[in-house]
Short mmCIF file of N, CA and C and ligand atoms in Angstrom, two decimals:
data_model
loop_
_atom_site.label_atom_id
_atom_site.label_comp_id
_atom_site.label_asym_id
_atom_site.label_seq_id
_atom_site.Cartn_x
_atom_site.Cartn_y
_atom_site.Cartn_z
N MET A 13 90.45 95.26 81.49
CA MET A 13 91.24 94.07 81.17
C MET A 13 92.72 94.44 81.18
N ALA A 14 93.49 93.63 81.81
CA ALA A 14 94.92 93.89 81.90
C ALA A 14 95.57 93.75 80.54
N ASP A 15 96.69 94.42 80.38
CA ASP A 15 97.46 94.30 79.14
C ASP A 15 98.35 93.06 79.28
N TYR A 16 97.73 91.91 79.18
CA TYR A 16 98.38 90.65 79.52
C TYR A 16 98.92 89.97 78.26
N THR A 17 100.18 89.59 78.32
CA THR A 17 100.80 88.94 77.16
C THR A 17 101.42 87.59 77.53
N GLY A 18 101.16 87.13 78.73
CA GLY A 18 101.80 85.91 79.20
C GLY A 18 101.02 84.65 78.88
N PRO A 19 101.49 83.54 79.42
CA PRO A 19 100.82 82.27 79.18
C PRO A 19 99.42 82.26 79.80
N LEU A 20 98.54 81.51 79.17
CA LEU A 20 97.16 81.40 79.64
C LEU A 20 96.88 79.95 80.02
N PRO A 21 95.96 79.76 80.95
CA PRO A 21 95.61 78.38 81.32
C PRO A 21 94.91 77.66 80.17
N VAL A 22 95.16 76.37 80.10
CA VAL A 22 94.46 75.51 79.16
C VAL A 22 93.67 74.51 80.02
N PRO A 23 92.41 74.84 80.32
CA PRO A 23 91.66 74.00 81.25
C PRO A 23 91.50 72.57 80.73
N SER A 24 91.64 71.62 81.64
CA SER A 24 91.36 70.22 81.36
C SER A 24 90.06 69.88 82.08
N PRO A 25 89.50 68.69 81.84
CA PRO A 25 88.29 68.33 82.60
C PRO A 25 88.50 68.44 84.12
N GLU A 26 89.71 68.13 84.59
CA GLU A 26 89.97 68.18 86.03
C GLU A 26 90.13 69.61 86.55
N THR A 27 90.59 70.54 85.71
CA THR A 27 90.88 71.90 86.20
C THR A 27 89.84 72.94 85.78
N LYS A 28 88.92 72.58 84.89
CA LYS A 28 87.95 73.56 84.38
C LYS A 28 87.16 74.24 85.50
N PRO A 29 86.69 73.50 86.53
CA PRO A 29 85.95 74.20 87.60
C PRO A 29 86.80 75.25 88.31
N PHE A 30 88.10 75.01 88.44
CA PHE A 30 88.99 75.99 89.08
C PHE A 30 89.01 77.28 88.26
N TRP A 31 89.21 77.15 86.95
CA TRP A 31 89.30 78.34 86.09
C TRP A 31 87.95 79.02 85.92
N ASP A 32 86.86 78.24 85.90
CA ASP A 32 85.53 78.85 85.82
C ASP A 32 85.25 79.68 87.07
N ALA A 33 85.63 79.16 88.24
CA ALA A 33 85.44 79.91 89.49
C ALA A 33 86.29 81.18 89.48
N ALA A 34 87.52 81.08 88.99
CA ALA A 34 88.40 82.26 88.95
C ALA A 34 87.77 83.36 88.11
N ARG A 35 87.12 82.97 87.01
CA ARG A 35 86.47 83.99 86.17
C ARG A 35 85.37 84.71 86.93
N ARG A 36 84.76 84.03 87.91
CA ARG A 36 83.74 84.66 88.78
C ARG A 36 84.39 85.36 89.98
N HIS A 37 85.73 85.41 90.01
CA HIS A 37 86.50 85.95 91.13
C HIS A 37 86.21 85.19 92.41
N GLU A 38 86.16 83.88 92.26
CA GLU A 38 86.07 82.97 93.41
C GLU A 38 87.24 82.02 93.34
N LEU A 39 87.77 81.68 94.50
CA LEU A 39 88.77 80.64 94.58
C LEU A 39 88.06 79.37 95.02
N ALA A 40 88.11 78.36 94.18
CA ALA A 40 87.42 77.10 94.48
C ALA A 40 88.43 75.96 94.41
N LEU A 41 88.24 75.00 95.29
CA LEU A 41 89.14 73.85 95.35
C LEU A 41 88.33 72.56 95.31
N PRO A 42 88.96 71.49 94.84
CA PRO A 42 88.30 70.19 94.94
C PRO A 42 88.20 69.76 96.41
N PHE A 43 87.07 69.13 96.72
CA PHE A 43 86.76 68.71 98.09
C PHE A 43 86.38 67.24 98.05
N CYS A 44 87.03 66.46 98.89
CA CYS A 44 86.73 65.03 98.97
C CYS A 44 85.60 64.81 99.98
N ARG A 45 84.47 64.28 99.48
CA ARG A 45 83.34 64.07 100.39
C ARG A 45 83.65 63.03 101.48
N PRO A 46 84.23 61.86 101.16
CA PRO A 46 84.53 60.90 102.23
C PRO A 46 85.52 61.44 103.27
N CYS A 47 86.55 62.15 102.84
CA CYS A 47 87.55 62.68 103.79
C CYS A 47 87.08 63.96 104.46
N GLY A 48 86.20 64.71 103.79
CA GLY A 48 85.79 66.00 104.32
C GLY A 48 86.92 67.01 104.27
N ALA A 49 87.76 66.93 103.24
CA ALA A 49 88.93 67.80 103.18
C ALA A 49 89.15 68.31 101.76
N PHE A 50 89.72 69.51 101.70
CA PHE A 50 90.11 70.07 100.41
C PHE A 50 91.46 69.52 100.00
N PHE A 51 91.73 69.56 98.70
CA PHE A 51 93.08 69.28 98.23
C PHE A 51 93.36 70.12 97.00
N TYR A 52 94.61 70.22 96.67
CA TYR A 52 95.06 70.97 95.50
C TYR A 52 96.43 70.42 95.14
N TYR A 53 96.67 70.15 93.90
CA TYR A 53 96.10 70.55 92.65
C TYR A 53 94.90 69.66 92.28
N PRO A 54 94.07 70.14 91.36
CA PRO A 54 92.91 69.36 90.96
C PRO A 54 93.32 68.06 90.26
N ARG A 55 92.63 67.00 90.58
CA ARG A 55 92.83 65.71 89.92
C ARG A 55 91.57 64.89 90.09
N GLY A 56 91.52 63.76 89.43
CA GLY A 56 90.29 62.99 89.35
C GLY A 56 89.96 62.17 90.58
N ALA A 57 90.89 62.06 91.53
CA ALA A 57 90.63 61.29 92.74
C ALA A 57 91.35 61.95 93.91
N CYS A 58 90.81 61.75 95.10
CA CYS A 58 91.41 62.32 96.32
C CYS A 58 92.81 61.73 96.53
N PRO A 59 93.80 62.58 96.81
CA PRO A 59 95.15 62.05 97.03
C PRO A 59 95.30 61.28 98.34
N ARG A 60 94.36 61.44 99.28
CA ARG A 60 94.44 60.71 100.56
C ARG A 60 93.77 59.35 100.49
N CYS A 61 92.54 59.31 99.95
CA CYS A 61 91.77 58.05 100.02
C CYS A 61 91.47 57.49 98.63
N LEU A 62 91.86 58.19 97.59
CA LEU A 62 91.67 57.78 96.19
C LEU A 62 90.20 57.75 95.76
N SER A 63 89.32 58.32 96.56
CA SER A 63 87.92 58.36 96.19
C SER A 63 87.71 59.32 95.02
N PRO A 64 86.86 58.93 94.06
CA PRO A 64 86.47 59.88 93.01
C PRO A 64 85.22 60.68 93.39
N ASP A 65 84.75 60.53 94.63
CA ASP A 65 83.54 61.22 95.10
C ASP A 65 83.93 62.64 95.53
N LEU A 66 84.05 63.51 94.54
CA LEU A 66 84.58 64.86 94.77
C LEU A 66 83.53 65.91 94.50
N ASP A 67 83.77 67.08 95.05
CA ASP A 67 82.92 68.24 94.86
C ASP A 67 83.85 69.44 94.70
N TRP A 68 83.33 70.54 94.21
CA TRP A 68 84.09 71.79 94.17
C TRP A 68 83.42 72.76 95.10
N ARG A 69 84.22 73.40 95.96
CA ARG A 69 83.66 74.35 96.92
C ARG A 69 84.52 75.61 96.95
N ALA A 70 83.85 76.74 97.10
CA ALA A 70 84.56 78.01 97.25
C ALA A 70 85.28 78.01 98.60
N VAL A 71 86.47 78.58 98.62
CA VAL A 71 87.24 78.71 99.86
C VAL A 71 87.44 80.20 100.15
N SER A 72 88.03 80.48 101.29
CA SER A 72 88.07 81.86 101.79
C SER A 72 88.96 82.77 100.95
N GLY A 73 89.97 82.20 100.29
CA GLY A 73 90.94 83.04 99.59
C GLY A 73 91.98 83.63 100.51
N ARG A 74 91.98 83.21 101.78
CA ARG A 74 92.97 83.70 102.74
C ARG A 74 93.96 82.60 103.09
N GLY A 75 95.16 83.01 103.43
CA GLY A 75 96.17 82.04 103.82
C GLY A 75 97.40 82.76 104.33
N THR A 76 98.49 82.02 104.40
CA THR A 76 99.76 82.60 104.83
C THR A 76 100.83 82.22 103.82
N LEU A 77 101.85 83.06 103.77
CA LEU A 77 102.95 82.81 102.84
C LEU A 77 103.81 81.67 103.38
N HIS A 78 103.88 80.59 102.64
CA HIS A 78 104.67 79.43 103.06
C HIS A 78 106.13 79.59 102.64
N THR A 79 106.35 79.99 101.39
CA THR A 79 107.70 80.26 100.92
C THR A 79 107.61 81.10 99.64
N PHE A 80 108.73 81.63 99.21
CA PHE A 80 108.72 82.48 98.02
C PHE A 80 110.11 82.56 97.43
N THR A 81 110.17 83.04 96.20
CA THR A 81 111.44 83.41 95.58
C THR A 81 111.19 84.64 94.72
N VAL A 82 112.20 85.48 94.60
CA VAL A 82 112.11 86.65 93.74
C VAL A 82 112.85 86.33 92.44
N VAL A 83 112.13 86.47 91.34
CA VAL A 83 112.70 86.18 90.03
C VAL A 83 113.24 87.46 89.42
N HIS A 84 114.52 87.44 89.06
CA HIS A 84 115.15 88.63 88.48
C HIS A 84 115.41 88.48 86.99
N ARG A 85 115.39 87.24 86.51
CA ARG A 85 115.59 87.03 85.07
C ARG A 85 114.42 86.21 84.55
N GLY A 86 113.35 86.89 84.20
CA GLY A 86 112.16 86.20 83.74
C GLY A 86 112.22 85.90 82.26
N GLN A 87 111.20 85.20 81.81
CA GLN A 87 111.11 84.93 80.38
C GLN A 87 110.70 86.20 79.65
N LYS A 88 111.19 86.35 78.44
CA LYS A 88 110.85 87.51 77.63
C LYS A 88 109.33 87.58 77.46
N GLY A 89 108.80 88.76 77.70
CA GLY A 89 107.38 88.96 77.50
C GLY A 89 106.51 88.52 78.66
N PHE A 90 107.11 88.06 79.75
CA PHE A 90 106.27 87.65 80.87
C PHE A 90 105.59 88.88 81.44
N PRO A 91 104.28 88.84 81.67
CA PRO A 91 103.52 90.06 81.91
C PRO A 91 103.85 90.78 83.20
N LEU A 92 104.37 90.07 84.20
CA LEU A 92 104.64 90.75 85.46
C LEU A 92 105.91 91.57 85.38
N GLY A 93 106.77 91.29 84.42
CA GLY A 93 108.06 91.98 84.37
C GLY A 93 108.93 91.50 85.52
N VAL A 94 110.19 91.85 85.49
CA VAL A 94 111.07 91.47 86.59
C VAL A 94 111.44 92.71 87.39
N PRO A 95 111.74 92.55 88.65
CA PRO A 95 111.59 91.31 89.41
C PRO A 95 110.13 91.04 89.76
N TYR A 96 109.79 89.77 89.97
CA TYR A 96 108.46 89.39 90.47
C TYR A 96 108.62 88.25 91.44
N VAL A 97 107.55 87.96 92.16
CA VAL A 97 107.61 87.00 93.26
C VAL A 97 106.78 85.77 92.93
N ILE A 98 107.42 84.62 92.94
CA ILE A 98 106.72 83.33 92.90
C ILE A 98 106.59 82.87 94.35
N ALA A 99 105.40 82.45 94.71
CA ALA A 99 105.14 82.11 96.11
C ALA A 99 104.38 80.80 96.21
N VAL A 100 104.51 80.17 97.36
CA VAL A 100 103.63 79.08 97.75
C VAL A 100 102.84 79.59 98.95
N VAL A 101 101.52 79.59 98.80
CA VAL A 101 100.61 80.06 99.84
C VAL A 101 99.96 78.84 100.49
N GLU A 102 99.95 78.83 101.82
CA GLU A 102 99.19 77.81 102.53
C GLU A 102 97.82 78.39 102.84
N LEU A 103 96.80 77.81 102.22
CA LEU A 103 95.45 78.32 102.36
C LEU A 103 94.90 77.97 103.75
N GLU A 104 93.94 78.78 104.22
CA GLU A 104 93.29 78.49 105.51
C GLU A 104 92.73 77.09 105.54
N GLU A 105 92.26 76.63 104.39
CA GLU A 105 91.63 75.31 104.32
C GLU A 105 92.65 74.18 104.25
N GLY A 106 93.95 74.50 104.20
CA GLY A 106 94.97 73.47 104.28
C GLY A 106 95.88 73.33 103.08
N PRO A 107 95.33 73.20 101.87
CA PRO A 107 96.22 72.98 100.73
C PRO A 107 97.17 74.15 100.47
N ARG A 108 98.27 73.83 99.85
CA ARG A 108 99.23 74.85 99.42
C ARG A 108 99.12 75.05 97.93
N MET A 109 99.29 76.30 97.49
CA MET A 109 99.09 76.67 96.09
C MET A 109 100.26 77.52 95.62
N MET A 110 100.84 77.15 94.49
CA MET A 110 101.87 78.00 93.89
C MET A 110 101.17 79.13 93.15
N THR A 111 101.72 80.34 93.27
CA THR A 111 101.05 81.51 92.75
C THR A 111 102.07 82.63 92.60
N ASN A 112 101.60 83.81 92.27
CA ASN A 112 102.43 85.02 92.30
C ASN A 112 101.98 85.87 93.48
N LEU A 113 102.95 86.44 94.16
CA LEU A 113 102.67 87.40 95.22
C LEU A 113 102.79 88.79 94.60
N VAL A 114 101.73 89.58 94.67
CA VAL A 114 101.69 90.91 94.08
C VAL A 114 101.35 91.91 95.17
N GLY A 115 101.41 93.19 94.83
CA GLY A 115 101.04 94.22 95.80
C GLY A 115 102.08 94.42 96.88
N ILE A 116 103.32 94.06 96.59
CA ILE A 116 104.39 94.22 97.57
C ILE A 116 105.67 94.45 96.79
N THR A 117 106.60 95.17 97.38
CA THR A 117 107.91 95.36 96.75
C THR A 117 108.57 93.99 96.59
N PRO A 118 108.99 93.63 95.37
CA PRO A 118 109.59 92.30 95.17
C PRO A 118 111.02 92.24 95.69
N ASP A 119 111.13 92.35 96.99
CA ASP A 119 112.43 92.38 97.66
C ASP A 119 112.31 91.50 98.90
N PRO A 120 113.26 90.58 99.09
CA PRO A 120 113.16 89.68 100.26
C PRO A 120 113.07 90.42 101.59
N SER A 121 113.60 91.63 101.68
CA SER A 121 113.53 92.35 102.96
C SER A 121 112.12 92.85 103.24
N ALA A 122 111.26 92.88 102.22
CA ALA A 122 109.90 93.37 102.40
C ALA A 122 108.89 92.23 102.61
N ILE A 123 109.33 91.00 102.43
CA ILE A 123 108.42 89.85 102.42
C ILE A 123 108.75 88.97 103.61
N ARG A 124 107.73 88.51 104.34
CA ARG A 124 107.94 87.67 105.51
C ARG A 124 107.24 86.32 105.33
N ILE A 125 107.97 85.25 105.56
CA ILE A 125 107.34 83.94 105.63
C ILE A 125 106.29 84.00 106.74
N GLY A 126 105.11 83.48 106.46
CA GLY A 126 104.05 83.47 107.46
C GLY A 126 103.14 84.68 107.41
N MET A 127 103.46 85.67 106.56
CA MET A 127 102.61 86.85 106.49
C MET A 127 101.23 86.47 105.94
N PRO A 128 100.17 87.11 106.46
CA PRO A 128 98.84 86.83 105.95
C PRO A 128 98.66 87.38 104.54
N VAL A 129 98.07 86.58 103.69
CA VAL A 129 97.84 86.97 102.30
C VAL A 129 96.39 86.63 101.92
N GLU A 130 95.95 87.25 100.84
CA GLU A 130 94.60 87.02 100.35
C GLU A 130 94.62 86.99 98.83
N VAL A 131 93.65 86.29 98.27
CA VAL A 131 93.61 86.15 96.82
C VAL A 131 93.18 87.47 96.19
N THR A 132 93.68 87.71 95.00
CA THR A 132 93.24 88.81 94.15
C THR A 132 93.23 88.25 92.73
N PHE A 133 92.40 88.80 91.88
CA PHE A 133 92.21 88.18 90.57
C PHE A 133 92.65 89.11 89.45
N LEU A 134 93.46 88.58 88.56
CA LEU A 134 93.89 89.32 87.37
C LEU A 134 93.06 88.82 86.19
N ASP A 135 92.20 89.71 85.67
CA ASP A 135 91.43 89.38 84.47
C ASP A 135 92.36 89.54 83.28
N ALA A 136 92.99 88.44 82.89
CA ALA A 136 94.03 88.49 81.86
C ALA A 136 93.44 88.69 80.48
N THR A 137 92.36 87.97 80.18
CA THR A 137 91.65 88.08 78.91
C THR A 137 90.16 87.91 79.24
N PRO A 138 89.28 88.14 78.27
CA PRO A 138 87.85 87.91 78.56
C PRO A 138 87.56 86.47 79.00
N GLY A 139 88.41 85.53 78.63
CA GLY A 139 88.15 84.14 78.96
C GLY A 139 89.05 83.55 80.03
N ALA A 140 89.96 84.33 80.58
CA ALA A 140 90.92 83.77 81.53
C ALA A 140 91.22 84.75 82.65
N THR A 141 91.01 84.29 83.86
CA THR A 141 91.34 85.07 85.05
C THR A 141 92.32 84.27 85.89
N LEU A 142 93.36 84.95 86.38
CA LEU A 142 94.43 84.29 87.10
C LEU A 142 94.38 84.69 88.57
N PRO A 143 94.29 83.71 89.48
CA PRO A 143 94.36 84.04 90.89
C PRO A 143 95.80 84.34 91.31
N HIS A 144 96.00 85.49 91.90
CA HIS A 144 97.27 85.85 92.52
C HIS A 144 96.98 86.11 94.00
N PHE A 145 98.04 86.32 94.76
CA PHE A 145 97.86 86.64 96.18
C PHE A 145 98.60 87.93 96.50
N ARG A 146 98.10 88.62 97.51
CA ARG A 146 98.69 89.89 97.95
C ARG A 146 98.66 89.92 99.48
N PRO A 147 99.51 90.75 100.07
CA PRO A 147 99.42 90.89 101.52
C PRO A 147 98.03 91.38 101.91
N VAL A 148 97.50 90.89 103.01
CA VAL A 148 96.20 91.35 103.49
C VAL A 148 96.27 92.85 103.71
N GLY A 149 95.30 93.55 103.14
CA GLY A 149 95.22 94.99 103.32
C GLY A 149 95.95 95.80 102.28
N SER A 150 96.68 95.15 101.34
CA SER A 150 97.36 95.93 100.29
C SER A 150 96.35 96.30 99.22
N ALA A 151 96.70 97.25 98.40
CA ALA A 151 95.72 97.83 97.47
C ALA A 151 95.62 97.09 96.15
N SER A 152 96.64 96.35 95.72
CA SER A 152 96.57 95.76 94.39
C SER A 152 96.23 94.30 94.41
ZN1 ZN B 30 89.53 61.50 100.36
#
Protein backbone atom coordinates (compact mmCIF):
# COMPACT_ATOMS: atom_id res chain seq x y z
CA MET A 1 0.00 0.00 0.00
CA ALA A 2 1.36 3.38 -0.93
CA ASP A 3 2.11 5.95 1.73
CA TYR A 4 -0.77 8.04 0.46
CA THR A 5 -1.91 11.19 2.23
CA GLY A 6 -3.86 12.92 -0.51
CA PRO A 7 -7.52 13.29 -1.31
CA LEU A 8 -9.58 10.15 -1.79
CA PRO A 9 -12.55 9.56 -4.07
CA VAL A 10 -16.02 9.78 -2.59
CA PRO A 11 -18.00 7.45 -4.85
CA SER A 12 -21.51 8.48 -5.84
CA PRO A 13 -24.11 6.13 -7.34
CA GLU A 14 -22.93 7.30 -10.79
CA THR A 15 -19.19 6.81 -10.11
CA LYS A 16 -19.15 3.76 -7.82
CA PRO A 17 -18.65 1.26 -10.70
CA PHE A 18 -15.60 3.25 -11.85
CA TRP A 19 -13.97 3.10 -8.41
CA ASP A 20 -14.96 -0.54 -7.86
CA ALA A 21 -13.29 -1.47 -11.16
CA ALA A 22 -10.17 0.52 -10.22
CA ARG A 23 -9.89 -1.52 -7.02
CA ARG A 24 -9.77 -4.63 -9.27
CA HIS A 25 -7.09 -2.83 -11.37
CA GLU A 26 -9.49 -2.48 -14.27
CA LEU A 27 -10.36 0.70 -16.08
CA ALA A 28 -14.09 0.70 -16.76
CA LEU A 29 -16.21 3.33 -18.45
CA PRO A 30 -19.93 3.89 -18.89
CA PHE A 31 -21.19 2.58 -22.22
CA CYS A 32 -24.36 3.73 -23.94
CA ARG A 33 -26.21 0.73 -25.39
CA PRO A 34 -28.26 2.72 -27.99
CA CYS A 35 -25.20 4.69 -29.21
CA GLY A 36 -22.74 1.82 -28.86
CA ALA A 37 -20.17 4.25 -27.47
CA PHE A 38 -18.25 4.90 -24.30
CA PHE A 39 -18.30 8.22 -22.51
CA TYR A 40 -16.59 9.81 -19.55
CA TYR A 41 -17.16 11.29 -16.94
CA PRO A 42 -19.77 8.98 -15.43
CA ARG A 43 -23.32 10.32 -15.28
CA GLY A 44 -26.84 9.00 -15.26
CA ALA A 45 -27.56 9.47 -18.96
CA CYS A 46 -25.62 9.36 -22.22
CA PRO A 47 -24.32 12.83 -23.15
CA ARG A 48 -25.08 12.19 -26.86
CA CYS A 49 -28.59 10.72 -26.84
CA LEU A 50 -29.65 11.22 -23.19
CA SER A 51 -30.52 7.53 -22.87
CA PRO A 52 -30.33 6.07 -19.36
CA ASP A 53 -29.78 2.62 -20.94
CA LEU A 54 -26.17 2.34 -19.80
CA ASP A 55 -23.71 -0.40 -19.02
CA TRP A 56 -20.20 -0.48 -17.56
CA ARG A 57 -17.48 -2.13 -19.61
CA ALA A 58 -13.77 -2.62 -19.10
CA VAL A 59 -11.60 -0.73 -21.59
CA SER A 60 -8.05 -1.32 -22.76
CA GLY A 61 -6.36 1.21 -20.48
CA ARG A 62 -4.37 2.46 -23.47
CA GLY A 63 -4.46 5.86 -25.05
CA THR A 64 -2.41 8.87 -26.07
CA LEU A 65 -1.44 12.00 -24.23
CA HIS A 66 -3.81 14.76 -25.34
CA THR A 67 -2.37 17.56 -23.20
CA PHE A 68 -0.57 18.09 -19.90
CA THR A 69 0.79 20.61 -17.44
CA VAL A 70 3.61 20.33 -14.92
CA VAL A 71 2.64 21.52 -11.46
CA HIS A 72 5.46 23.14 -9.49
CA ARG A 73 3.48 24.55 -6.58
CA GLY A 74 1.18 21.83 -5.33
CA GLN A 75 -1.04 21.74 -2.32
CA LYS A 76 0.64 20.95 0.98
CA GLY A 77 0.64 17.24 1.60
CA PHE A 78 -0.28 16.23 -1.92
CA PRO A 79 1.10 12.70 -2.24
CA LEU A 80 2.86 13.04 -5.57
CA GLY A 81 5.02 15.91 -4.38
CA VAL A 82 6.13 18.60 -6.79
CA PRO A 83 6.75 18.77 -9.59
CA TYR A 84 4.07 16.41 -10.93
CA VAL A 85 2.15 16.09 -14.16
CA ILE A 86 -1.58 16.61 -14.64
CA ALA A 87 -2.62 15.16 -17.97
CA VAL A 88 -5.59 14.61 -20.22
CA VAL A 89 -5.41 11.20 -21.87
CA GLU A 90 -7.43 10.32 -24.95
CA LEU A 91 -8.39 6.69 -24.49
CA GLU A 92 -8.40 4.22 -27.41
CA GLU A 93 -12.14 3.96 -26.93
CA GLY A 94 -12.57 7.71 -27.48
CA PRO A 95 -13.27 9.50 -24.21
CA ARG A 96 -10.72 11.81 -22.64
CA MET A 97 -9.81 11.46 -18.96
CA MET A 98 -8.01 13.86 -16.64
CA THR A 99 -5.37 12.01 -14.67
CA ASN A 100 -1.77 12.11 -13.46
CA LEU A 101 1.07 11.12 -15.74
CA VAL A 102 3.65 9.12 -13.76
CA GLY A 103 6.76 7.14 -14.62
CA ILE A 104 8.36 10.01 -16.49
CA THR A 105 10.54 12.98 -15.59
CA PRO A 106 8.07 15.82 -14.85
CA ASP A 107 9.71 18.10 -17.39
CA PRO A 108 8.06 19.38 -20.58
CA SER A 109 11.16 18.45 -22.58
CA ALA A 110 10.62 14.79 -21.64
CA ILE A 111 6.89 14.66 -22.41
CA ARG A 112 5.36 14.58 -25.91
CA ILE A 113 1.79 15.31 -26.88
CA GLY A 114 0.51 12.19 -28.62
CA MET A 115 2.84 9.79 -26.81
CA PRO A 116 1.31 6.38 -26.12
CA VAL A 117 0.32 5.87 -22.49
CA GLU A 118 -1.24 3.11 -20.44
CA VAL A 119 -3.11 2.95 -17.18
CA THR A 120 -1.38 2.02 -13.94
CA PHE A 121 -3.06 1.76 -10.56
CA LEU A 122 -2.05 3.33 -7.27
CA ASP A 123 -3.50 1.40 -4.33
CA ALA A 124 -3.88 4.46 -2.13
CA THR A 125 -5.73 2.78 0.75
CA PRO A 126 -7.36 -0.63 1.23
CA GLY A 127 -10.59 0.92 -0.07
CA ALA A 128 -9.38 3.28 -2.77
CA THR A 129 -7.32 2.75 -5.91
CA LEU A 130 -6.46 5.63 -8.22
CA PRO A 131 -5.95 5.16 -11.96
CA HIS A 132 -2.89 7.01 -13.24
CA PHE A 133 -1.21 6.81 -16.64
CA ARG A 134 2.40 6.20 -17.63
CA PRO A 135 4.30 6.06 -20.88
CA VAL A 136 3.92 2.66 -22.54
CA GLY A 137 6.82 0.49 -21.47
CA SER A 138 7.85 2.54 -18.40
CA ALA A 139 8.39 0.72 -15.14
CA SER A 140 6.21 2.63 -12.68
ZN1 LIG B 1 -26.24 7.38 -26.26
